[in-house]
Amino acid sequence: MRASVLLFLIVGGCAAGVHYLVTLAVDAATAMDPAWSNLIGFLCAFPVSYLGHRRFSFAGTQASHRQALPRLLAVSCTAFLGNQLMLAALLRYTPLPLWIALAIVLVCVAVSTWVLGRYWAFAHRPA
């Protein structure tokens, strides 16, 4: 379990880094609303998340790609909706700049993603 958590943190950190950097780069390069740049960051980070978690965090899973991919996509999309709502609230109701608000949101969403990934998306049915 400890190794799984450590690997989850590493893979999740890489995916969150991709999400964070792409979002900020798109925001800086365009006049796009932060919600759209956040979506682009999420779309770039999802493959990093799935492949990394599949290969490292939950390497012992017996769940097939057919089972795990749609489940992690559902978890990630749900987390992204929470991410968008929290980010919109922080940007609207606080003086925080995007780079701080996004960092706060990504950390808050990570815990729920781990729990749902471990116990649902990559869970395998007993033989």
mmCIF file with all atom_site columns, C-alpha atoms in Angstrom:
data_model
loop_
_atom_site.group_PDB
_atom_site.id
_atom_site.type_symbol
_atom_site.label_atom_id
_atom_site.label_alt_id
_atom_site.label_comp_id
_atom_site.label_asym_id
_atom_site.label_entity_id
_atom_site.label_seq_id
_atom_site.pdbx_PDB_ins_code
_atom_site.Cartn_x
_atom_site.Cartn_y
_atom_site.Cartn_z
_atom_site.occupancy
_atom_site.B_iso_or_equiv
_atom_site.pdbx_formal_charge
_atom_site.auth_seq_id
_atom_site.auth_comp_id
_atom_site.auth_asym_id
_atom_site.auth_atom_id
_atom_site.pdbx_PDB_model_num
ATOM 1   C CA . MET A 1 1   ? 0.000   0.000   0.000   1.00 0.00 ? 1   MET A CA 1
ATOM 2   C CA . ARG A 1 2   ? 2.825   2.426   0.874   1.00 0.00 ? 2   ARG A CA 1
ATOM 3   C CA . ALA A 1 3   ? 4.507   1.850   -2.496  1.00 0.00 ? 3   ALA A CA 1
ATOM 4   C CA . SER A 1 4   ? 1.183   2.361   -4.276  1.00 0.00 ? 4   SER A CA 1
ATOM 5   C CA . VAL A 1 5   ? 0.663   5.683   -2.512  1.00 0.00 ? 5   VAL A CA 1
ATOM 6   C CA . LEU A 1 6   ? 4.220   6.820   -3.313  1.00 0.00 ? 6   LEU A CA 1
ATOM 7   C CA . LEU A 1 7   ? 3.880   5.841   -6.968  1.00 0.00 ? 7   LEU A CA 1
ATOM 8   C CA . PHE A 1 8   ? 0.462   7.493   -7.093  1.00 0.00 ? 8   PHE A CA 1
ATOM 9   C CA . LEU A 1 9   ? 2.007   10.708  -5.786  1.00 0.00 ? 9   LEU A CA 1
ATOM 10  C CA . ILE A 1 10  ? 4.773   10.571  -8.395  1.00 0.00 ? 10  ILE A CA 1
ATOM 11  C CA . VAL A 1 11  ? 2.460   9.786   -11.326 1.00 0.00 ? 11  VAL A CA 1
ATOM 12  C CA . GLY A 1 12  ? -0.207  12.176  -10.041 1.00 0.00 ? 12  GLY A CA 1
ATOM 13  C CA . GLY A 1 13  ? 2.442   14.850  -9.608  1.00 0.00 ? 13  GLY A CA 1
ATOM 14  C CA . CYS A 1 14  ? 3.567   14.373  -13.213 1.00 0.00 ? 14  CYS A CA 1
ATOM 15  C CA . ALA A 1 15  ? -0.016  14.509  -14.508 1.00 0.00 ? 15  ALA A CA 1
ATOM 16  C CA . ALA A 1 16  ? -0.795  17.536  -12.313 1.00 0.00 ? 16  ALA A CA 1
ATOM 17  C CA . GLY A 1 17  ? 2.406   19.178  -13.567 1.00 0.00 ? 17  GLY A CA 1
ATOM 18  C CA . VAL A 1 18  ? 1.325   18.661  -17.177 1.00 0.00 ? 18  VAL A CA 1
ATOM 19  C CA . HIS A 1 19  ? -2.159  19.987  -16.357 1.00 0.00 ? 19  HIS A CA 1
ATOM 20  C CA . TYR A 1 20  ? -0.735  22.994  -14.512 1.00 0.00 ? 20  TYR A CA 1
ATOM 21  C CA . LEU A 1 21  ? 1.930   23.942  -17.066 1.00 0.00 ? 21  LEU A CA 1
ATOM 22  C CA . VAL A 1 22  ? -0.297  23.474  -20.117 1.00 0.00 ? 22  VAL A CA 1
ATOM 23  C CA . THR A 1 23  ? -3.101  25.476  -18.503 1.00 0.00 ? 23  THR A CA 1
ATOM 24  C CA . LEU A 1 24  ? -0.782  28.353  -17.640 1.00 0.00 ? 24  LEU A CA 1
ATOM 25  C CA . ALA A 1 25  ? 0.923   28.245  -21.054 1.00 0.00 ? 25  ALA A CA 1
ATOM 26  C CA . VAL A 1 26  ? -2.397  28.337  -22.921 1.00 0.00 ? 26  VAL A CA 1
ATOM 27  C CA . ASP A 1 27  ? -3.614  31.118  -20.625 1.00 0.00 ? 27  ASP A CA 1
ATOM 28  C CA . ALA A 1 28  ? -0.458  33.157  -21.235 1.00 0.00 ? 28  ALA A CA 1
ATOM 29  C CA . ALA A 1 29  ? -0.460  32.578  -25.000 1.00 0.00 ? 29  ALA A CA 1
ATOM 30  C CA . THR A 1 30  ? -4.127  33.296  -25.667 1.00 0.00 ? 30  THR A CA 1
ATOM 31  C CA . ALA A 1 31  ? -6.947  35.503  -24.530 1.00 0.00 ? 31  ALA A CA 1
ATOM 32  C CA . MET A 1 32  ? -8.902  32.354  -23.713 1.00 0.00 ? 32  MET A CA 1
ATOM 33  C CA . ASP A 1 33  ? -11.052 32.166  -20.588 1.00 0.00 ? 33  ASP A CA 1
ATOM 34  C CA . PRO A 1 34  ? -9.223  30.237  -17.815 1.00 0.00 ? 34  PRO A CA 1
ATOM 35  C CA . ALA A 1 35  ? -11.965 27.582  -17.862 1.00 0.00 ? 35  ALA A CA 1
ATOM 36  C CA . TRP A 1 36  ? -11.013 26.671  -21.445 1.00 0.00 ? 36  TRP A CA 1
ATOM 37  C CA . SER A 1 37  ? -7.280  26.682  -20.814 1.00 0.00 ? 37  SER A CA 1
ATOM 38  C CA . ASN A 1 38  ? -7.963  24.485  -17.770 1.00 0.00 ? 38  ASN A CA 1
ATOM 39  C CA . LEU A 1 39  ? -9.877  22.041  -19.998 1.00 0.00 ? 39  LEU A CA 1
ATOM 40  C CA . ILE A 1 40  ? -6.963  21.860  -22.439 1.00 0.00 ? 40  ILE A CA 1
ATOM 41  C CA . GLY A 1 41  ? -4.592  21.225  -19.527 1.00 0.00 ? 41  GLY A CA 1
ATOM 42  C CA . PHE A 1 42  ? -6.852  18.419  -18.282 1.00 0.00 ? 42  PHE A CA 1
ATOM 43  C CA . LEU A 1 43  ? -7.048  16.800  -21.729 1.00 0.00 ? 43  LEU A CA 1
ATOM 44  C CA . CYS A 1 44  ? -3.249  16.811  -22.012 1.00 0.00 ? 44  CYS A CA 1
ATOM 45  C CA . ALA A 1 45  ? -2.800  15.402  -18.503 1.00 0.00 ? 45  ALA A CA 1
ATOM 46  C CA . PHE A 1 46  ? -5.303  12.530  -18.697 1.00 0.00 ? 46  PHE A CA 1
ATOM 47  C CA . PRO A 1 47  ? -3.139  10.203  -20.851 1.00 0.00 ? 47  PRO A CA 1
ATOM 48  C CA . VAL A 1 48  ? -0.202  10.804  -18.492 1.00 0.00 ? 48  VAL A CA 1
ATOM 49  C CA . SER A 1 49  ? -2.446  9.940   -15.565 1.00 0.00 ? 49  SER A CA 1
ATOM 50  C CA . TYR A 1 50  ? -3.992  6.797   -17.034 1.00 0.00 ? 50  TYR A CA 1
ATOM 51  C CA . LEU A 1 51  ? -0.820  5.309   -18.468 1.00 0.00 ? 51  LEU A CA 1
ATOM 52  C CA . GLY A 1 52  ? 1.248   6.170   -15.409 1.00 0.00 ? 52  GLY A CA 1
ATOM 53  C CA . HIS A 1 53  ? -1.276  4.840   -12.922 1.00 0.00 ? 53  HIS A CA 1
ATOM 54  C CA . ARG A 1 54  ? -1.852  1.720   -15.007 1.00 0.00 ? 54  ARG A CA 1
ATOM 55  C CA . ARG A 1 55  ? 1.862   0.999   -15.298 1.00 0.00 ? 55  ARG A CA 1
ATOM 56  C CA . PHE A 1 56  ? 3.098   2.104   -11.879 1.00 0.00 ? 56  PHE A CA 1
ATOM 57  C CA . SER A 1 57  ? 0.571   3.116   -9.195  1.00 0.00 ? 57  SER A CA 1
ATOM 58  C CA . PHE A 1 58  ? -1.783  0.188   -9.707  1.00 0.00 ? 58  PHE A CA 1
ATOM 59  C CA . ALA A 1 59  ? 0.588   -2.164  -11.555 1.00 0.00 ? 59  ALA A CA 1
ATOM 60  C CA . GLY A 1 60  ? -0.730  -5.181  -9.642  1.00 0.00 ? 60  GLY A CA 1
ATOM 61  C CA . THR A 1 61  ? -4.259  -4.724  -10.927 1.00 0.00 ? 61  THR A CA 1
ATOM 62  C CA . GLN A 1 62  ? -5.906  -7.459  -12.885 1.00 0.00 ? 62  GLN A CA 1
ATOM 63  C CA . ALA A 1 63  ? -8.495  -5.035  -14.240 1.00 0.00 ? 63  ALA A CA 1
ATOM 64  C CA . SER A 1 64  ? -8.512  -4.960  -18.039 1.00 0.00 ? 64  SER A CA 1
ATOM 65  C CA . HIS A 1 65  ? -8.053  -1.745  -20.018 1.00 0.00 ? 65  HIS A CA 1
ATOM 66  C CA . ARG A 1 66  ? -11.675 -2.183  -21.095 1.00 0.00 ? 66  ARG A CA 1
ATOM 67  C CA . GLN A 1 67  ? -12.725 -1.933  -17.443 1.00 0.00 ? 67  GLN A CA 1
ATOM 68  C CA . ALA A 1 68  ? -10.121 0.473   -16.054 1.00 0.00 ? 68  ALA A CA 1
ATOM 69  C CA . LEU A 1 69  ? -9.935  3.122   -18.810 1.00 0.00 ? 69  LEU A CA 1
ATOM 70  C CA . PRO A 1 70  ? -13.633 4.115   -18.783 1.00 0.00 ? 70  PRO A CA 1
ATOM 71  C CA . ARG A 1 71  ? -13.669 4.018   -14.995 1.00 0.00 ? 71  ARG A CA 1
ATOM 72  C CA . LEU A 1 72  ? -10.619 6.259   -14.624 1.00 0.00 ? 72  LEU A CA 1
ATOM 73  C CA . LEU A 1 73  ? -12.055 8.537   -17.305 1.00 0.00 ? 73  LEU A CA 1
ATOM 74  C CA . ALA A 1 74  ? -15.277 8.772   -15.262 1.00 0.00 ? 74  ALA A CA 1
ATOM 75  C CA . VAL A 1 75  ? -13.277 9.474   -12.090 1.00 0.00 ? 75  VAL A CA 1
ATOM 76  C CA . SER A 1 76  ? -11.146 12.049  -13.897 1.00 0.00 ? 76  SER A CA 1
ATOM 77  C CA . CYS A 1 77  ? -14.101 13.789  -15.530 1.00 0.00 ? 77  CYS A CA 1
ATOM 78  C CA . THR A 1 78  ? -15.912 13.971  -12.194 1.00 0.00 ? 78  THR A CA 1
ATOM 79  C CA . ALA A 1 79  ? -12.765 15.321  -10.562 1.00 0.00 ? 79  ALA A CA 1
ATOM 80  C CA . PHE A 1 80  ? -12.405 17.803  -13.416 1.00 0.00 ? 80  PHE A CA 1
ATOM 81  C CA . LEU A 1 81  ? -15.942 19.096  -12.858 1.00 0.00 ? 81  LEU A CA 1
ATOM 82  C CA . GLY A 1 82  ? -15.059 19.659  -9.209  1.00 0.00 ? 82  GLY A CA 1
ATOM 83  C CA . ASN A 1 83  ? -11.814 21.244  -10.357 1.00 0.00 ? 83  ASN A CA 1
ATOM 84  C CA . GLN A 1 84  ? -13.648 23.642  -12.689 1.00 0.00 ? 84  GLN A CA 1
ATOM 85  C CA . LEU A 1 85  ? -16.180 24.630  -10.028 1.00 0.00 ? 85  LEU A CA 1
ATOM 86  C CA . MET A 1 86  ? -13.534 25.219  -7.358  1.00 0.00 ? 86  MET A CA 1
ATOM 87  C CA . LEU A 1 87  ? -11.294 27.112  -9.780  1.00 0.00 ? 87  LEU A CA 1
ATOM 88  C CA . ALA A 1 88  ? -14.165 29.320  -10.954 1.00 0.00 ? 88  ALA A CA 1
ATOM 89  C CA . ALA A 1 89  ? -15.140 30.056  -7.346  1.00 0.00 ? 89  ALA A CA 1
ATOM 90  C CA . LEU A 1 90  ? -11.576 30.898  -6.320  1.00 0.00 ? 90  LEU A CA 1
ATOM 91  C CA . LEU A 1 91  ? -11.054 33.159  -9.330  1.00 0.00 ? 91  LEU A CA 1
ATOM 92  C CA . ARG A 1 92  ? -14.372 34.915  -8.840  1.00 0.00 ? 92  ARG A CA 1
ATOM 93  C CA . TYR A 1 93  ? -14.515 35.304  -5.052  1.00 0.00 ? 93  TYR A CA 1
ATOM 94  C CA . THR A 1 94  ? -10.862 35.708  -4.092  1.00 0.00 ? 94  THR A CA 1
ATOM 95  C CA . PRO A 1 95  ? -8.068  37.936  -5.331  1.00 0.00 ? 95  PRO A CA 1
ATOM 96  C CA . LEU A 1 96  ? -5.912  34.866  -6.091  1.00 0.00 ? 96  LEU A CA 1
ATOM 97  C CA . PRO A 1 97  ? -4.178  34.762  -9.473  1.00 0.00 ? 97  PRO A CA 1
ATOM 98  C CA . LEU A 1 98  ? -4.767  31.733  -11.709 1.00 0.00 ? 98  LEU A CA 1
ATOM 99  C CA . TRP A 1 99  ? -1.430  30.100  -10.901 1.00 0.00 ? 99  TRP A CA 1
ATOM 100 C CA . ILE A 1 100 ? -2.152  29.972  -7.151  1.00 0.00 ? 100 ILE A CA 1
ATOM 101 C CA . ALA A 1 101 ? -5.845  29.071  -7.479  1.00 0.00 ? 101 ALA A CA 1
ATOM 102 C CA . LEU A 1 102 ? -5.058  26.235  -9.887  1.00 0.00 ? 102 LEU A CA 1
ATOM 103 C CA . ALA A 1 103 ? -2.352  24.832  -7.595  1.00 0.00 ? 103 ALA A CA 1
ATOM 104 C CA . ILE A 1 104 ? -4.783  24.786  -4.653  1.00 0.00 ? 104 ILE A CA 1
ATOM 105 C CA . VAL A 1 105 ? -7.472  23.081  -6.722  1.00 0.00 ? 105 VAL A CA 1
ATOM 106 C CA . LEU A 1 106 ? -5.132  20.408  -8.131  1.00 0.00 ? 106 LEU A CA 1
ATOM 107 C CA . VAL A 1 107 ? -3.962  19.432  -4.646  1.00 0.00 ? 107 VAL A CA 1
ATOM 108 C CA . CYS A 1 108 ? -7.524  19.248  -3.297  1.00 0.00 ? 108 CYS A CA 1
ATOM 109 C CA . VAL A 1 109 ? -8.736  17.034  -6.141  1.00 0.00 ? 109 VAL A CA 1
ATOM 110 C CA . ALA A 1 110 ? -5.780  14.608  -5.932  1.00 0.00 ? 110 ALA A CA 1
ATOM 111 C CA . VAL A 1 111 ? -6.950  12.823  -2.778  1.00 0.00 ? 111 VAL A CA 1
ATOM 112 C CA . SER A 1 112 ? -10.361 11.872  -4.142  1.00 0.00 ? 112 SER A CA 1
ATOM 113 C CA . THR A 1 113 ? -8.787  10.734  -7.403  1.00 0.00 ? 113 THR A CA 1
ATOM 114 C CA . TRP A 1 114 ? -6.470  8.354   -5.544  1.00 0.00 ? 114 TRP A CA 1
ATOM 115 C CA . VAL A 1 115 ? -9.256  6.817   -3.466  1.00 0.00 ? 115 VAL A CA 1
ATOM 116 C CA . LEU A 1 116 ? -11.547 6.305   -6.470  1.00 0.00 ? 116 LEU A CA 1
ATOM 117 C CA . GLY A 1 117 ? -8.688  5.075   -8.648  1.00 0.00 ? 117 GLY A CA 1
ATOM 118 C CA . ARG A 1 118 ? -7.497  2.512   -6.132  1.00 0.00 ? 118 ARG A CA 1
ATOM 119 C CA . TYR A 1 119 ? -10.827 1.192   -4.939  1.00 0.00 ? 119 TYR A CA 1
ATOM 120 C CA . TRP A 1 120 ? -12.927 1.493   -8.083  1.00 0.00 ? 120 TRP A CA 1
ATOM 121 C CA . ALA A 1 121 ? -11.189 2.255   -11.419 1.00 0.00 ? 121 ALA A CA 1
ATOM 122 C CA . PHE A 1 122 ? -8.340  -0.245  -10.957 1.00 0.00 ? 122 PHE A CA 1
ATOM 123 C CA . ALA A 1 123 ? -10.131 -2.617  -8.587  1.00 0.00 ? 123 ALA A CA 1
ATOM 124 C CA . HIS A 1 124 ? -10.373 -6.134  -9.901  1.00 0.00 ? 124 HIS A CA 1
ATOM 125 C CA . ARG A 1 125 ? -13.126 -8.609  -9.401  1.00 0.00 ? 125 ARG A CA 1
ATOM 126 C CA . PRO A 1 126 ? -12.164 -11.546 -7.180  1.00 0.00 ? 126 PRO A CA 1
ATOM 127 C CA . ALA A 1 127 ? -11.697 -14.776 -9.100  1.00 0.00 ? 127 ALA A CA 1
#
